[in-house]
XYZ file of C-alpha atoms in Angstrom:
628
model
C 0.957 8.005 -17.298
C 0.895 4.328 -16.416
C -1.769 2.551 -14.450
C -0.954 -0.659 -12.600
C -3.305 -3.513 -13.337
C -3.054 -6.770 -11.379
C -4.318 -9.622 -13.566
C -4.876 -12.884 -11.678
C -3.764 -16.137 -13.239
C -6.778 -17.618 -15.011
C -9.103 -14.897 -13.743
C -8.445 -15.540 -10.028
C -5.541 -16.043 -7.647
C -4.715 -19.746 -7.631
C -3.286 -20.957 -4.317
C -0.137 -23.107 -4.375
C 1.827 -24.670 -1.517
C 5.483 -23.989 -0.892
C 7.369 -26.948 -2.419
C 9.836 -28.411 0.135
C 12.634 -30.804 -0.842
C 15.389 -32.279 1.362
C 18.962 -32.959 0.265
C 21.263 -35.176 2.340
C 24.966 -34.322 2.187
C 27.448 -37.232 1.819
C 29.067 -38.545 4.999
C 32.315 -36.667 5.759
C 35.104 -37.361 8.266
C 36.186 -40.503 10.025
C 33.949 -42.598 12.228
C 35.286 -43.153 15.724
C 33.998 -45.423 18.457
C 31.231 -42.980 19.374
C 29.784 -42.838 15.878
C 27.445 -45.541 14.761
C 26.996 -44.526 11.148
C 24.619 -41.820 9.844
C 21.707 -40.646 11.984
C 19.509 -40.020 8.892
C 18.679 -42.257 5.973
C 16.313 -42.034 3.022
C 13.455 -44.477 2.527
C 12.414 -43.524 -1.028
C 12.192 -40.474 -3.293
C 9.900 -38.627 -0.836
C 10.389 -40.155 2.621
C 13.235 -40.325 5.145
C 13.732 -41.164 8.801
C 15.937 -39.956 11.641
C 16.834 -41.665 14.919
C 14.597 -40.659 17.830
C 16.911 -39.069 20.401
C 14.522 -39.986 23.206
C 14.603 -43.685 22.268
C 17.429 -44.927 20.043
C 15.431 -48.028 19.075
C 12.798 -45.882 17.356
C 12.906 -43.463 14.414
C 10.937 -40.398 13.313
C 9.688 -40.453 9.706
C 9.121 -37.424 7.435
C 7.366 -36.985 4.087
C 8.335 -34.193 1.640
C 7.789 -33.267 -1.998
C 11.159 -34.803 -2.844
C 14.156 -36.372 -1.108
C 17.625 -36.234 -2.677
C 20.075 -38.735 -1.234
C 23.853 -38.636 -0.982
C 24.346 -39.759 -4.584
C 22.027 -37.146 -6.150
C 23.821 -34.874 -8.640
C 23.462 -31.110 -9.037
C 21.658 -31.567 -12.342
C 19.087 -33.947 -10.844
C 18.291 -31.478 -8.061
C 17.817 -28.672 -10.592
C 15.728 -30.624 -13.109
C 13.325 -32.120 -10.564
C 12.868 -29.229 -8.132
C 13.803 -25.873 -9.714
C 13.306 -25.980 -13.483
C 9.469 -26.479 -13.399
C 8.839 -23.058 -11.789
C 11.065 -20.962 -14.109
C 8.590 -20.501 -17.033
C 6.321 -18.497 -14.698
C 8.924 -15.687 -14.680
C 8.279 -14.952 -18.367
C 4.538 -14.554 -17.740
C 4.768 -11.770 -15.164
C 4.775 -13.965 -12.036
C 7.337 -14.289 -9.230
C 9.339 -17.361 -8.190
C 11.678 -18.066 -5.295
C 14.276 -20.745 -4.484
C 16.114 -20.687 -1.159
C 18.448 -23.125 0.611
C 17.922 -23.722 4.332
C 19.849 -25.794 6.877
C 22.546 -25.788 9.579
C 26.068 -24.560 8.950
C 28.230 -27.068 7.078
C 25.242 -28.935 5.554
C 26.026 -27.926 1.940
C 23.693 -24.958 1.218
C 26.269 -22.899 -0.683
C 27.323 -25.968 -2.681
C 23.685 -26.556 -3.657
C 23.125 -22.946 -4.742
C 26.526 -22.032 -6.234
C 28.344 -25.318 -6.834
C 31.689 -25.276 -8.632
C 32.959 -24.915 -12.189
C 32.744 -28.701 -12.626
C 29.378 -29.050 -10.822
C 27.376 -25.803 -11.200
C 24.648 -25.258 -8.624
C 21.096 -23.965 -8.798
C 21.977 -20.297 -9.433
C 24.045 -20.643 -12.652
C 21.736 -23.355 -14.000
C 18.602 -21.273 -13.320
C 20.050 -18.144 -14.975
C 21.123 -20.144 -18.034
C 17.625 -21.694 -18.252
C 15.919 -18.275 -18.088
C 18.167 -16.971 -20.882
C 17.354 -20.036 -22.991
C 13.606 -19.593 -22.419
C 13.788 -15.985 -23.595
C 15.781 -16.918 -26.707
C 13.307 -19.688 -27.529
C 10.408 -17.240 -27.644
C 9.168 -16.576 -31.165
C 9.786 -12.978 -32.261
C 6.448 -13.005 -34.082
C 4.622 -13.136 -30.739
C 4.953 -9.360 -30.492
C 6.848 -9.122 -27.167
C 10.267 -7.667 -26.302
C 12.180 -9.120 -23.337
C 14.673 -7.526 -20.940
C 16.631 -9.398 -18.207
C 18.160 -7.585 -15.222
C 20.446 -8.682 -12.371
C 20.774 -7.514 -8.723
C 22.818 -9.149 -5.947
C 22.828 -8.310 -2.226
C 23.691 -9.755 1.181
C 22.202 -9.276 4.655
C 25.122 -9.016 7.089
C 24.460 -8.151 10.750
C 20.978 -6.856 9.774
C 22.441 -4.556 7.111
C 21.507 -4.777 3.421
C 24.703 -4.468 1.339
C 24.964 -4.276 -2.455
C 27.421 -6.944 -3.660
C 27.586 -5.423 -7.161
C 28.669 -2.117 -5.576
C 30.781 -2.955 -2.484
C 31.331 0.713 -1.561
C 27.603 1.314 -0.903
C 26.242 1.664 2.622
C 23.280 -0.010 4.348
C 20.293 0.132 1.964
C 16.669 0.597 3.097
C 13.841 -1.830 2.323
C 10.605 -0.222 1.131
C 7.125 -1.325 0.048
C 5.138 0.386 -2.730
C 1.373 0.892 -2.955
C 0.968 -2.527 -4.631
C 2.686 -4.331 -1.699
C 5.820 -5.003 -3.773
C 9.121 -5.089 -1.856
C 11.823 -2.840 -3.335
C 15.284 -1.563 -2.306
C 16.066 2.018 -3.433
C 19.666 2.439 -4.576
C 20.271 -1.248 -5.317
C 22.354 -1.794 -8.475
C 20.376 -3.270 -11.379
C 22.421 -4.485 -14.382
C 20.946 -5.579 -17.730
C 22.344 -8.854 -19.122
C 21.806 -10.445 -22.518
C 23.917 -13.624 -22.287
C 25.390 -15.991 -19.726
C 28.837 -14.461 -20.236
C 27.378 -11.080 -19.155
C 25.994 -12.739 -16.041
C 29.296 -14.447 -15.269
C 31.184 -11.178 -15.698
C 29.136 -9.458 -12.970
C 28.266 -12.387 -10.693
C 31.682 -13.977 -10.070
C 33.365 -10.792 -8.725
C 30.262 -10.009 -6.657
C 30.370 -13.471 -5.056
C 33.914 -12.785 -3.838
C 32.547 -9.697 -2.014
C 30.323 -11.860 0.164
C 31.333 -12.113 3.815
C 32.723 -15.545 4.810
C 34.901 -16.827 7.676
C 36.300 -20.041 9.125
C 34.731 -21.846 12.105
C 35.394 -25.174 13.788
C 32.566 -26.777 11.790
C 33.095 -25.125 8.403
C 36.287 -23.936 6.755
C 34.447 -21.301 4.662
C 31.237 -20.476 6.531
C 28.839 -17.900 5.097
C 28.387 -15.075 7.574
C 25.480 -13.488 5.682
C 22.324 -14.290 3.725
C 22.859 -13.786 -0.035
C 19.957 -12.912 -2.382
C 20.282 -12.913 -6.183
C 17.392 -11.211 -8.026
C 16.722 -11.933 -11.707
C 14.073 -9.571 -13.139
C 12.428 -10.343 -16.500
C 10.340 -7.573 -18.123
C 8.431 -8.238 -21.335
C 6.765 -5.408 -23.246
C 4.098 -5.654 -25.920
C 5.081 -3.909 -29.152
C 1.532 -3.066 -30.233
C -1.003 -1.029 -28.323
C -1.917 -0.869 -25.493
C 1.798 -1.671 -24.845
C 1.199 -4.040 -21.942
C 4.217 -4.692 -19.717
C 4.585 -7.766 -17.490
C 7.280 -8.083 -14.809
C 8.447 -11.364 -13.254
C 11.094 -11.770 -10.542
C 13.202 -14.778 -9.552
C 14.710 -14.788 -6.042
C 17.656 -17.181 -5.541
C 18.575 -17.161 -1.835
C 21.536 -18.787 -0.085
C 20.761 -18.542 3.639
C 23.446 -18.582 6.299
C 23.239 -21.642 8.546
C 22.101 -21.705 12.144
C 25.022 -22.177 14.554
C 25.608 -23.641 18.010
C 28.326 -21.361 19.381
C 29.412 -24.014 21.888
C 30.508 -26.245 18.999
C 31.628 -23.591 16.498
C 33.853 -21.835 19.033
C 32.685 -18.369 17.916
C 34.078 -15.370 19.796
C 34.132 -11.634 19.255
C 32.967 -10.652 15.782
C 32.075 -14.264 14.882
C 29.813 -14.405 17.957
C 28.008 -11.187 16.947
C 27.547 -12.497 13.390
C 26.196 -15.786 14.714
C 23.704 -13.939 16.931
C 22.358 -11.931 13.978
C 22.062 -15.089 11.842
C 20.240 -17.105 14.515
C 17.890 -14.198 15.296
C 16.853 -13.785 11.647
C 16.303 -17.560 11.278
C 14.241 -17.562 14.489
C 12.099 -14.757 13.020
C 11.726 -16.833 9.858
C 10.369 -19.676 11.993
C 7.911 -17.282 13.701
C 6.658 -16.111 10.280
C 5.938 -19.704 9.232
C 4.153 -20.392 12.544
C 1.988 -17.266 12.092
C 1.057 -18.231 8.535
C 0.112 -21.758 9.628
C -1.878 -20.664 12.680
C -4.942 -19.808 10.560
C -5.855 -16.835 12.774
C -5.839 -13.201 11.789
C -2.673 -12.423 13.746
C 0.119 -10.135 12.651
C 2.778 -11.920 10.589
C 6.155 -10.607 11.876
C 7.736 -9.909 8.462
C 9.174 -6.598 9.689
C 11.034 -8.130 12.646
C 14.116 -8.840 10.484
C 15.549 -7.800 7.120
C 15.555 -11.440 5.907
C 11.829 -12.034 6.446
C 11.095 -8.600 4.956
C 12.779 -9.698 1.712
C 11.155 -13.158 1.818
C 7.686 -11.637 2.344
C 6.729 -12.543 -1.216
C 8.232 -16.049 -0.953
C 6.378 -17.169 2.191
C 2.669 -16.382 2.226
C 3.004 -14.016 -0.744
C 2.553 -14.311 -4.509
C 5.624 -16.358 -5.569
C 6.052 -19.961 -6.711
C 8.434 -21.008 -3.917
C 10.806 -23.953 -3.491
C 12.746 -24.550 -0.254
C 15.758 -26.873 -0.448
C 16.534 -28.101 3.080
C 20.144 -29.300 3.394
C 21.002 -31.735 6.205
C 24.121 -33.607 7.343
C 24.223 -37.317 8.313
C 26.816 -37.158 11.164
C 25.682 -37.548 14.760
C 27.377 -34.287 15.797
C 24.832 -32.487 13.583
C 21.909 -34.501 15.023
C 20.012 -31.720 16.822
C 20.628 -29.223 13.989
C 19.317 -31.784 11.493
C 16.317 -32.604 13.690
C 15.390 -28.878 13.966
C 15.845 -28.332 10.214
C 13.523 -31.260 9.373
C 10.851 -29.960 11.756
C 11.049 -26.486 10.184
C 10.817 -28.008 6.702
C 7.774 -30.058 7.734
C 5.816 -26.991 8.836
C 7.023 -24.865 5.897
C 5.337 -27.153 3.360
C 1.962 -26.107 4.846
C 2.454 -22.450 3.834
C 0.202 -21.360 0.956
C 1.094 -18.706 -1.643
C -1.195 -17.050 -4.207
C 0.713 -16.199 -7.417
C -0.705 -13.722 -9.932
C 0.446 -11.782 -12.999
C 1.843 -8.264 -12.560
C 0.959 -6.121 -15.532
C 1.214 -2.440 -16.408
C -0.853 -0.729 -19.132
C -0.071 2.724 -20.566
C -2.981 5.190 -20.346
C -3.433 8.450 -22.395
C -2.768 11.775 -20.682
C -5.836 14.019 -20.324
C -5.135 17.640 -21.443
C -7.821 19.293 -19.273
C -5.764 19.676 -16.109
C -2.721 20.880 -18.034
C -4.731 23.614 -19.804
C -6.216 24.781 -16.502
C -2.800 24.883 -14.785
C -1.276 26.853 -17.674
C -4.045 29.434 -17.500
C -3.743 29.806 -13.717
C 0.033 30.230 -14.001
C -0.459 32.884 -16.708
C -3.094 34.736 -14.700
C -1.022 34.805 -11.524
C 1.834 36.463 -13.396
C -0.226 39.273 -15.001
C -2.128 40.522 -11.922
C 0.104 41.223 -8.930
C -1.485 41.587 -5.522
C -0.525 45.260 -5.084
C -2.185 46.221 -8.376
C -5.424 44.547 -7.268
C -5.422 46.460 -3.972
C -4.902 49.805 -5.744
C -7.800 49.129 -8.093
C -10.037 48.210 -5.159
C -9.205 51.474 -3.332
C -9.869 53.469 -6.511
C -13.256 51.837 -7.037
C -14.185 52.531 -3.380
C -13.341 56.206 -3.783
C -15.407 56.457 -6.956
C -18.379 54.845 -5.187
C -18.607 51.980 -7.641
C -20.155 48.616 -6.810
C -17.970 46.161 -4.821
C -18.853 43.424 -7.268
C -17.203 45.178 -10.184
C -13.842 43.508 -9.551
C -15.224 39.970 -9.151
C -14.420 37.463 -11.898
C -17.311 36.489 -14.080
C -18.229 32.845 -14.711
C -17.644 33.529 -18.395
C -13.942 34.272 -17.803
C -11.380 32.509 -20.084
C -10.621 29.863 -17.393
C -14.159 28.508 -17.618
C -14.218 28.831 -21.401
C -10.930 26.943 -21.637
C -12.478 24.156 -19.642
C -15.413 23.934 -22.050
C -13.134 24.020 -25.095
C -10.871 21.322 -23.619
C -13.867 19.110 -22.871
C -15.222 19.525 -26.403
C -11.823 18.689 -27.918
C -11.547 15.641 -25.714
C -15.047 14.609 -26.763
C -14.073 14.747 -30.450
C -10.934 12.679 -29.850
C -12.650 9.974 -27.810
C -14.265 6.879 -29.204
C -18.023 6.618 -29.681
C -18.560 4.791 -26.396
C -17.057 7.747 -24.458
C -18.869 10.573 -26.269
C -22.065 10.230 -24.258
C -20.239 10.764 -20.968
C -18.354 13.728 -22.428
C -21.643 15.313 -23.580
C -23.008 14.930 -20.059
C -19.922 16.687 -18.673
C -20.352 19.569 -21.128
C -24.046 19.919 -20.280
C -23.277 19.869 -16.562
C -20.582 22.540 -17.012
C -22.955 24.838 -18.905
C -25.613 24.327 -16.250
C -23.142 25.290 -13.525
C -22.156 28.427 -15.452
C -25.797 29.480 -15.776
C -26.373 28.963 -12.045
C -23.279 31.020 -11.238
C -24.526 33.864 -13.446
C -27.904 33.920 -11.682
C -26.306 33.900 -8.228
C -23.976 36.707 -9.254
C -26.858 38.882 -10.480
C -28.746 38.283 -7.239
C -25.754 39.216 -5.075
C -24.997 42.283 -7.215
C -28.564 43.546 -6.793
C -28.338 43.086 -2.996
C -25.007 44.915 -2.902
C -26.390 47.828 -4.958
C -29.440 48.075 -2.673
C -27.312 48.146 0.468
C -24.967 50.760 -0.982
C -27.939 52.944 -2.036
C -29.501 52.714 1.452
C -26.163 53.572 3.032
C -25.846 56.663 0.844
C -29.383 57.900 1.613
C -29.010 57.480 5.375
C -25.634 59.179 5.414
C -27.068 62.206 3.559
C -30.047 62.301 5.917
C -27.799 62.329 8.968
C -25.569 65.051 7.545
C -28.411 67.651 7.176
C -28.691 68.415 10.946
C -24.991 69.206 11.041
C -25.495 71.886 8.385
C -28.347 73.433 10.396
C -26.279 73.401 13.576
C -23.610 75.484 11.857
C -26.154 78.267 11.168
C -27.818 78.169 14.606
C -27.221 80.861 17.332
C -24.118 80.607 19.432
C -25.902 79.772 22.674
C -27.384 76.531 21.142
C -24.062 74.957 20.135
C -23.531 73.568 23.633
C -26.796 71.596 23.480
C -26.016 70.085 20.069
C -22.344 69.312 20.699
C -23.104 65.728 21.758
C -25.187 64.958 18.670
C -22.321 64.334 16.221
C -21.084 61.450 18.394
C -24.496 59.793 18.312
C -24.797 60.342 14.589
C -21.370 58.808 13.995
C -22.325 55.794 16.068
C -25.255 55.204 13.717
C -23.645 56.145 10.431
C -20.338 54.304 10.902
C -21.745 50.736 10.524
C -23.559 51.784 7.352
C -20.362 53.145 5.860
C -18.547 49.923 6.684
C -21.306 47.801 5.181
C -21.140 49.922 2.061
C -17.482 49.037 1.628
C -17.935 45.311 2.391
C -16.853 42.965 -0.419
C -19.482 40.867 -2.080
C -18.004 37.700 -0.584
C -18.644 38.925 2.978
C -22.264 39.703 2.129
C -22.685 36.176 0.788
C -21.204 34.724 3.982
C -23.660 36.746 6.103
C -26.603 35.514 4.037
C -25.353 31.925 4.408
C -24.984 32.300 8.210
C -28.526 33.616 8.490
C -29.878 30.658 6.510
C -27.971 28.223 8.744
C -29.450 29.851 11.863
C -32.960 29.608 10.397
C -32.438 25.900 9.629
C -31.265 25.206 13.191
C -34.300 27.002 14.605
C -36.638 25.057 12.312
C -35.050 21.798 13.402
C -35.689 22.677 17.049
C -39.336 23.533 16.345
C -40.010 20.316 14.421
C -38.670 18.247 17.316
C -41.189 19.889 19.630
C -38.725 20.181 22.524
C -35.860 22.625 22.553
C -32.615 20.845 23.479
C -30.684 22.073 26.483
C -27.853 24.559 26.029
C -24.754 22.960 24.482
C -26.600 19.760 23.481
C -28.159 20.539 20.138
C -26.947 17.254 18.564
C -28.563 13.915 19.315
C -26.411 11.817 21.662
C -25.085 8.379 20.782
C -27.697 6.613 22.948
C -30.712 8.674 21.856
C -30.525 8.570 18.058
C -32.163 5.137 17.715
C -35.298 6.356 19.572
C -35.944 8.878 16.769
C -36.194 6.097 14.107
C -38.989 3.715 13.241
C -38.474 0.330 14.954
C -39.177 -1.726 11.825
C -36.837 0.383 9.677
C -34.128 0.169 12.344
C -34.411 -3.616 12.629
C -34.394 -4.036 8.843
C -31.213 -1.956 8.550
C -29.500 -3.980 11.292
C -30.400 -7.240 9.510
C -28.901 -5.944 6.249
C -25.645 -5.064 8.018
C -25.583 -8.512 9.680
C -26.129 -10.173 6.281
C -23.130 -8.319 4.796
C -20.966 -9.338 7.781
C -21.915 -13.025 7.381
C -21.923 -13.441 3.593
C -20.066 -10.442 2.148
C -16.721 -10.674 0.408
C -13.689 -8.533 1.276
C -14.900 -5.860 -1.144
C -18.426 -5.902 0.336
C -17.060 -5.531 3.882
C -14.862 -2.609 2.837
C -18.007 -0.972 1.425
C -19.400 -0.626 4.954
C -18.884 2.628 6.815
C -15.781 2.789 9.100
C -14.498 -0.597 7.812
C -11.092 -0.444 6.108
C -8.927 -3.109 4.527
C -7.372 -4.269 7.821
C -10.682 -4.429 9.694
C -12.354 -6.287 6.798
C -9.611 -8.956 6.852
C -10.020 -9.344 10.609
C -13.772 -9.898 10.151
C -13.146 -12.521 7.446
C -10.619 -14.300 9.672
C -13.047 -14.356 12.625
C -15.821 -15.652 10.362
C -13.652 -18.501 9.029
C -12.808 -19.631 12.571
C -16.064 -19.070 14.492
C -18.694 -19.130 11.726
C -21.443 -16.548 11.156
C -22.277 -13.725 13.532
C -25.410 -14.721 15.464
C -26.257 -11.114 16.169
C -24.833 -7.733 15.286
C -23.411 -7.221 18.782
C -21.053 -10.214 18.217
C -18.909 -7.854 16.118
C -17.258 -6.596 19.321
C -15.561 -10.014 19.597
C -13.399 -9.119 16.578
C -9.961 -7.806 17.495
C -9.845 -4.009 17.830
C -13.666 -3.516 17.786
C -14.535 -1.829 21.110
C -18.024 -0.995 22.358
C -17.564 2.660 21.413
C -16.368 1.814 17.892
C -19.209 -0.667 17.478
C -21.805 1.967 18.449
C -20.292 4.469 16.023
C -20.157 1.760 13.284
C -23.866 0.857 13.683
C -24.975 4.494 13.702
C -22.923 5.404 10.608
C -24.132 2.426 8.528
C -27.831 2.731 9.469
C -27.945 6.476 8.789
C -25.997 5.956 5.544
C -28.456 3.275 4.388
C -31.450 5.512 5.170
C -29.903 8.442 3.312
C -29.543 6.494 0.052
């Protein structure tokens, strides 16, 4: 059995911004009379400007983490923007690199490149392989590198390594990790292995020709490199890091691309997913506890870890200098400017192997064995036979000293001997508690057996006493039989319940005793209150319960709850009654925006907290605090 352990980087989750770089494609095509040179130009390694379309004499300036001009090579883009985040993969953290921009701006060239000028994807894979080979074998870790490749085409997830597969689902596990069941995962050990699988898969990607791009990508492509390192020695820790390399399809203006039919449908799906991506960034930057629309498209569902998640992310925004791309370039720069405000919180994903406890297995084996040796029909026959013999109903009940209980004790004692010294004290407590429970069960069984024997004895005596008049009636004169003919019916009406109670199982007797005790407790509760509640209203109503508590105790409890709401962490808030993970995050978000709660009633201002829920929340927490 494996237990997932999330180990933060350096003891806590360290927040990092999404790194945004801009790459300007070289000027292409001929300039006619309408063109006046490029509409964008770089100022330095981090700043650029674009002509203001409202006033051609002015320009709009932007500042990014890096700006790559027309003369920047593929290697320079990789070394300055991508290579620094790759070592995190080998330490169990996630990283993400994705190219964004309008169609024809050079995204696929940046990510894939050519045989003479390889792009980000082949360079990043080669660098990861080199980092693994450079690791010293004496460190005590074994490394495994896996490859998966998919595309999102018309909101369908398709496996590029297995072109015959259908639309794949996107799932999320209990640790909030995004996974795709059925996606092909291939282990690679060298760059030639990667090339052998990746090149044919790239040819499976959907592309088509438009007026703006001869080979336009009609889908979003995602390459996943998964690095798993396993510790050779105990406790065999396992750390998993993922690298997402994403080539997004470009946004398109169908009036200029001339898309029709299938191309128009593809363009609609692309623009819709990119619009959802923009909404996700806006939600993350809003600072309020609103829902982030990750699930509104397959693309944002996959990029959930890259934007606002736990990955070291780099966004390469590709733009074109021609005036016909002006509005596409202007929109891309605005999206890039707001994307650099998104904050991620990377951490290490680690799994530790835990020993399997034999107690449950031993108990299950015994139950399976017992169910096979005592069929239900055999039990019913034995019960009928014991009833005919007049034996006690408790004779067929299992005793607390049956082998199932003894097996539990033996398993606990064996586990105690195999544990380390620090665990023996807790095991001894478990053994002592088990023996105490067995002793209590024995005493309860003796008490119930004595009650059952007493009831059966009384039933026998009364039945014999009622049968004597019948014998006398048989010897009486003939003229008196008419007067005594109605007596057997009355005697049966009295004797019949006693005969039934004699045959009752011991469990039913225990239930009757328990019901009587519950009735007595309810009656005592009514007497202590002094006033008997009206019919159907035995419980205290929601508005009356506070009047039954001391005013000072009530006020003190309300102040404690208010203190937790104002100063408590996420874990402290989740410790309150009726507050789950979602509600605790909403409270934290409200507190960061509006400050502390002035009074407890201000909690209704939080989203989803109605007056009725607030009343129930206060009652549950005050009564819980008083019961501790």
